[in-house]
PDB file of C-alpha atoms in Angstrom:
ATOM      1  CA  MET A   1      86.740 -94.836 -18.564  1.00 36.00           C
ATOM      2  CA  LYS A   2      84.904 -92.103 -20.408  1.00 37.00           C
ATOM      3  CA  GLN A   3      86.881 -89.469 -22.259  1.00 39.00           C
ATOM      4  CA  SER A   4      85.516 -85.996 -21.590  1.00 39.00           C
ATOM      5  CA  GLN A   5      84.188 -84.462 -24.773  1.00 36.00           C
ATOM      6  CA  VAL A   6      85.154 -80.960 -23.735  1.00 38.00           C
ATOM      7  CA  ALA A   7      88.314 -81.530 -21.700  1.00 40.00           C
ATOM      8  CA  GLN A   8      90.906 -79.632 -23.601  1.00 38.00           C
ATOM      9  CA  THR A   9      94.186 -77.781 -23.552  1.00 38.00           C
ATOM     10  CA  MET A  10      93.421 -74.109 -23.267  1.00 38.00           C
ATOM     11  CA  GLU A  11      94.564 -70.787 -21.930  1.00 40.00           C
ATOM     12  CA  VAL A  12      93.093 -70.396 -18.449  1.00 42.00           C
ATOM     13  CA  ASN A  13      91.266 -67.136 -17.849  1.00 43.00           C
ATOM     14  CA  GLN A  14      93.267 -65.692 -14.967  1.00 44.00           C
ATOM     15  CA  THR A  15      90.384 -63.395 -13.953  1.00 43.00           C
ATOM     16  CA  ALA A  16      87.709 -66.108 -13.746  1.00 52.00           C
ATOM     17  CA  SER A  17      86.081 -66.314 -10.331  1.00 71.00           C
ATOM     18  CA  ALA A  18      87.269 -69.446  -8.558  1.00 86.00           C
ATOM     19  CA  TYR A  19      85.416 -71.355  -5.855  1.00 93.00           C
ATOM     20  CA  ARG A  20      88.645 -72.961  -4.619  1.00 94.00           C
ATOM     21  CA  VAL A  21      92.299 -72.637  -5.692  1.00 95.00           C
ATOM     22  CA  TRP A  22      95.285 -74.776  -4.756  1.00 96.00           C
ATOM     23  CA  GLU A  23      98.596 -73.210  -5.769  1.00 95.00           C
ATOM     24  CA  PHE A  24     101.471 -75.537  -5.017  1.00 94.00           C
ATOM     25  CA  SER A  25     104.166 -73.060  -4.102  1.00 89.00           C
ATOM     26  CA  GLY A  26     106.157 -74.685  -1.295  1.00 90.00           C
ATOM     27  CA  SER A  27     103.168 -76.638   0.091  1.00 93.00           C
ATOM     28  CA  ALA A  28     101.102 -79.689  -0.856  1.00 96.00           C
ATOM     29  CA  GLN A  29      97.964 -77.794   0.270  1.00 95.00           C
ATOM     30  CA  GLY A  30      96.626 -80.898   2.020  1.00 96.00           C
ATOM     31  CA  PHE A  31      97.003 -83.201  -1.006  1.00 97.00           C
ATOM     32  CA  SER A  32      98.417 -86.648  -0.336  1.00 96.00           C
ATOM     33  CA  ALA A  33      99.485 -89.771  -2.192  1.00 95.00           C
ATOM     34  CA  GLY A  34      99.554 -93.506  -1.550  1.00 87.00           C
ATOM     35  CA  ALA A  35     102.345 -95.206   0.378  1.00 85.00           C
ATOM     36  CA  GLN A  36     104.139 -96.342  -2.793  1.00 92.00           C
ATOM     37  CA  ASP A  37     103.586 -93.066  -4.670  1.00 95.00           C
ATOM     38  CA  VAL A  38     106.057 -90.173  -4.525  1.00 95.00           C
ATOM     39  CA  LEU A  39     104.915 -86.660  -3.671  1.00 96.00           C
ATOM     40  CA  GLU A  40     107.471 -83.833  -3.779  1.00 96.00           C
ATOM     41  CA  ILE A  41     107.006 -80.120  -3.192  1.00 94.00           C
ATOM     42  CA  GLY A  42     109.005 -77.679  -5.332  1.00 90.00           C
ATOM     43  CA  ASP A  43     109.224 -73.910  -5.305  1.00 84.00           C
ATOM     44  CA  ALA A  44     106.299 -73.483  -7.681  1.00 92.00           C
ATOM     45  CA  GLN A  45     104.758 -76.916  -8.203  1.00 95.00           C
ATOM     46  CA  LEU A  46     103.778 -80.238  -6.754  1.00 97.00           C
ATOM     47  CA  ARG A  47     105.518 -83.236  -8.350  1.00 97.00           C
ATOM     48  CA  TYR A  48     103.606 -86.492  -8.184  1.00 97.00           C
ATOM     49  CA  THR A  49     104.858 -89.880  -9.411  1.00 97.00           C
ATOM     50  CA  ALA A  50     102.362 -92.728  -9.349  1.00 97.00           C
ATOM     51  CA  GLY A  51     103.310 -95.994  -7.709  1.00 95.00           C
ATOM     52  CA  LYS A  52     100.935 -98.906  -7.259  1.00 89.00           C
ATOM     53  CA  GLU A  53      98.385 -96.680  -5.512  1.00 75.00           C
ATOM     54  CA  GLY A  54      98.274 -94.337  -8.492  1.00 82.00           C
ATOM     55  CA  ALA A  55      96.219 -91.521  -6.934  1.00 94.00           C
ATOM     56  CA  LEU A  56      96.938 -87.932  -5.960  1.00 96.00           C
ATOM     57  CA  VAL A  57      94.233 -87.223  -3.391  1.00 96.00           C
ATOM     58  CA  SER A  58      92.756 -83.912  -2.218  1.00 96.00           C
ATOM     59  CA  PRO A  59      91.915 -83.252   1.410  1.00 95.00           C
ATOM     60  CA  ARG A  60      88.659 -84.888   2.595  1.00 92.00           C
ATOM     61  CA  GLY A  61      85.551 -82.910   3.519  1.00 92.00           C
ATOM     62  CA  LEU A  62      85.807 -80.305   0.743  1.00 94.00           C
ATOM     63  CA  SER A  63      82.031 -79.661   0.548  1.00 94.00           C
ATOM     64  CA  ILE A  64      82.170 -78.657  -3.130  1.00 95.00           C
ATOM     65  CA  PRO A  65      78.694 -77.614  -4.352  1.00 95.00           C
ATOM     66  CA  ALA A  66      78.434 -79.456  -7.677  1.00 94.00           C
ATOM     67  CA  GLY A  67      75.709 -77.111  -8.917  1.00 92.00           C
ATOM     68  CA  THR A  68      78.033 -74.123  -8.534  1.00 94.00           C
ATOM     69  CA  VAL A  69      81.417 -75.635  -9.397  1.00 96.00           C
ATOM     70  CA  ARG A  70      81.281 -76.852 -12.965  1.00 94.00           C
ATOM     71  CA  THR A  71      84.922 -76.826 -14.051  1.00 95.00           C
ATOM     72  CA  VAL A  72      88.310 -78.051 -12.830  1.00 97.00           C
ATOM     73  CA  GLU A  73      91.260 -76.129 -14.265  1.00 97.00           C
ATOM     74  CA  LEU A  74      94.831 -77.375 -14.007  1.00 97.00           C
ATOM     75  CA  ARG A  75      98.244 -76.207 -15.131  1.00 98.00           C
ATOM     76  CA  LEU A  76     100.562 -79.181 -15.364  1.00 98.00           C
ATOM     77  CA  LYS A  77     103.310 -80.830 -17.332  1.00 98.00           C
ATOM     78  CA  THR A  78     104.304 -84.413 -17.982  1.00 98.00           C
ATOM     79  CA  GLU A  79     106.821 -86.211 -20.149  1.00 97.00           C
ATOM     80  CA  ILE A  80     105.118 -89.606 -20.058  1.00 96.00           C
ATOM     81  CA  ALA A  81     101.456 -89.531 -19.001  1.00 97.00           C
ATOM     82  CA  LYS A  82      99.015 -89.454 -21.900  1.00 98.00           C
ATOM     83  CA  THR A  83      95.825 -89.502 -19.826  1.00 97.00           C
ATOM     84  CA  LEU A  84      94.709 -87.997 -16.521  1.00 97.00           C
ATOM     85  CA  THR A  85      91.600 -89.335 -14.804  1.00 96.00           C
ATOM     86  CA  LEU A  86      89.673 -87.268 -12.280  1.00 97.00           C
ATOM     87  CA  GLU A  87      87.544 -89.223  -9.804  1.00 96.00           C
ATOM     88  CA  TRP A  88      85.414 -87.718  -7.064  1.00 96.00           C
ATOM     89  CA  GLU A  89      83.547 -88.802  -3.975  1.00 93.00           C
ATOM     90  CA  SER A  90      80.103 -87.407  -3.398  1.00 89.00           C
ATOM     91  CA  VAL A  91      78.341 -87.298  -0.036  1.00 84.00           C
ATOM     92  CA  SER A  92      75.412 -89.049  -1.750  1.00 78.00           C
ATOM     93  CA  GLY A  93      77.624 -91.871  -3.055  1.00 74.00           C
ATOM     94  CA  GLY A  94      77.096 -92.967  -6.644  1.00 64.00           C
ATOM     95  CA  ASP A  95      78.521 -95.391  -9.165  1.00 60.00           C
ATOM     96  CA  GLY A  96      82.289 -95.182  -9.726  1.00 75.00           C
ATOM     97  CA  VAL A  97      81.873 -95.035 -13.513  1.00 84.00           C
ATOM     98  CA  ASP A  98      79.631 -91.976 -13.171  1.00 90.00           C
ATOM     99  CA  ASN A  99      82.099 -90.306 -10.808  1.00 94.00           C
ATOM    100  CA  ARG A 100      85.058 -90.185 -13.167  1.00 95.00           C
ATOM    101  CA  VAL A 101      86.217 -88.444 -16.299  1.00 96.00           C
ATOM    102  CA  SER A 102      89.459 -88.750 -18.271  1.00 96.00           C
ATOM    103  CA  LEU A 103      91.259 -86.266 -20.453  1.00 96.00           C
ATOM    104  CA  PRO A 104      94.168 -86.544 -22.837  1.00 98.00           C
ATOM    105  CA  LEU A 105      97.457 -84.901 -21.861  1.00 98.00           C
ATOM    106  CA  GLU A 106     100.297 -83.568 -23.988  1.00 98.00           C
ATOM    107  CA  PRO A 107     103.380 -85.498 -22.790  1.00 98.00           C
ATOM    108  CA  ASP A 108     105.965 -83.037 -24.126  1.00 98.00           C
ATOM    109  CA  GLY A 109     107.522 -81.790 -20.859  1.00 97.00           C
ATOM    110  CA  ALA A 110     106.009 -78.288 -21.183  1.00 98.00           C
ATOM    111  CA  PHE A 111     103.346 -76.758 -18.958  1.00 98.00           C
ATOM    112  CA  HIS A 112      99.843 -76.756 -20.430  1.00 98.00           C
ATOM    113  CA  ASP A 113      96.522 -75.488 -19.110  1.00 98.00           C
ATOM    114  CA  TYR A 114      93.661 -77.971 -19.042  1.00 98.00           C
ATOM    115  CA  GLN A 115      89.997 -77.497 -18.336  1.00 96.00           C
ATOM    116  CA  ILE A 116      87.565 -80.271 -17.385  1.00 95.00           C
ATOM    117  CA  ASP A 117      83.868 -79.552 -17.885  1.00 93.00           C
ATOM    118  CA  LEU A 118      81.977 -81.416 -15.175  1.00 95.00           C
ATOM    119  CA  ALA A 119      78.527 -79.948 -15.871  1.00 90.00           C
ATOM    120  CA  GLY A 120      77.628 -82.790 -18.225  1.00 87.00           C
ATOM    121  CA  GLN A 121      78.875 -85.594 -15.967  1.00 92.00           C
ATOM    122  CA  SER A 122      75.974 -87.522 -14.436  1.00 90.00           C
ATOM    123  CA  GLY A 123      77.869 -88.246 -11.207  1.00 92.00           C
ATOM    124  CA  TRP A 124      78.795 -84.571 -10.631  1.00 94.00           C
ATOM    125  CA  LYS A 125      75.905 -83.684  -8.332  1.00 91.00           C
ATOM    126  CA  ASP A 126      75.011 -82.736  -4.790  1.00 92.00           C
ATOM    127  CA  THR A 127      78.093 -82.095  -2.647  1.00 94.00           C
ATOM    128  CA  VAL A 128      81.514 -83.451  -3.596  1.00 95.00           C
ATOM    129  CA  SER A 129      83.767 -84.285  -0.661  1.00 94.00           C
ATOM    130  CA  GLN A 130      87.050 -85.350  -2.291  1.00 95.00           C
ATOM    131  CA  LEU A 131      88.934 -85.329  -5.602  1.00 96.00           C
ATOM    132  CA  LYS A 132      91.414 -87.919  -6.884  1.00 96.00           C
ATOM    133  CA  PHE A 133      93.757 -87.462  -9.835  1.00 97.00           C
ATOM    134  CA  LEU A 134      94.981 -90.723 -11.359  1.00 96.00           C
ATOM    135  CA  VAL A 135      97.724 -91.673 -13.796  1.00 96.00           C
ATOM    136  CA  ARG A 136      99.408 -95.003 -14.479  1.00 96.00           C
ATOM    137  CA  GLU A 137     102.205 -96.457 -12.377  1.00 96.00           C
ATOM    138  CA  GLY A 138     105.544 -94.744 -13.083  1.00 96.00           C
ATOM    139  CA  GLU A 139     103.965 -91.652 -14.664  1.00 97.00           C
ATOM    140  CA  THR A 140     104.814 -88.215 -13.254  1.00 97.00           C
ATOM    141  CA  LEU A 141     102.839 -84.973 -13.147  1.00 97.00           C
ATOM    142  CA  GLU A 142     104.157 -81.564 -12.150  1.00 97.00           C
ATOM    143  CA  ILE A 143     101.187 -79.414 -11.145  1.00 98.00           C
ATOM    144  CA  ARG A 144     101.319 -75.628 -10.684  1.00 97.00           C
ATOM    145  CA  PHE A 145      97.676 -75.163  -9.673  1.00 97.00           C
ATOM    146  CA  ILE A 146      94.220 -76.708  -9.499  1.00 97.00           C
ATOM    147  CA  ARG A 147      91.185 -74.403  -9.599  1.00 97.00           C
ATOM    148  CA  LEU A 148      87.504 -75.124  -9.143  1.00 97.00           C
ATOM    149  CA  THR A 149      85.358 -72.617 -11.025  1.00 95.00           C
ATOM    150  CA  GLY A 150      81.803 -72.037 -12.208  1.00 91.00           C
ATOM    151  CA  LEU A 151      82.768 -71.761 -15.874  1.00 72.00           C
ATOM    152  CA  TYR A 152      80.563 -73.448 -18.502  1.00 55.00           C
TER     153      TYR A 152
END
C-alpha cells in the first residue's frame, strides 16, 4: 500500500467549502461495516472496530466528482491503529492499487484532524461511487466527521 506523501495531521479549516459532510452525531449516516465488525453510534461520533472484514463502508452510489473533490478530511481518534487506508470504487473501475491510499495515525487516544490529498492519486478520477476506510482486525476508530472538499 502506498503511503500518501501529503496525508497529515492538521487543523481542519472549519470554513472550507465541503462537497459532502458526514457528521456522526447519533446516526451512522448510511455507513456500514462487515458482519464480524462492530459499528456503534455515540452522541458525537461513530465507533468502528474492525473484525475479519476490516472495512467501514460508505453508502453506495455517492457520485463524487473526482475532478472537484480533491481532499478527504477526518476527525478521529484511536488508541491502537497506526495506519488508516482509504479505498474507493470508481464507476470506471480501475486497479485496486491505484484506488487506495494510506496515512499514518497518532494512536494516543486523542482526537486529531487528518487530511488526505487525493489530487495526486492516479486512481482518483471520473466519478467515485463508494469509499472504504480500512484498519487491521481488532483496531478501533472513533470518528467525529468525514468531509469531502475541493482543497488542494
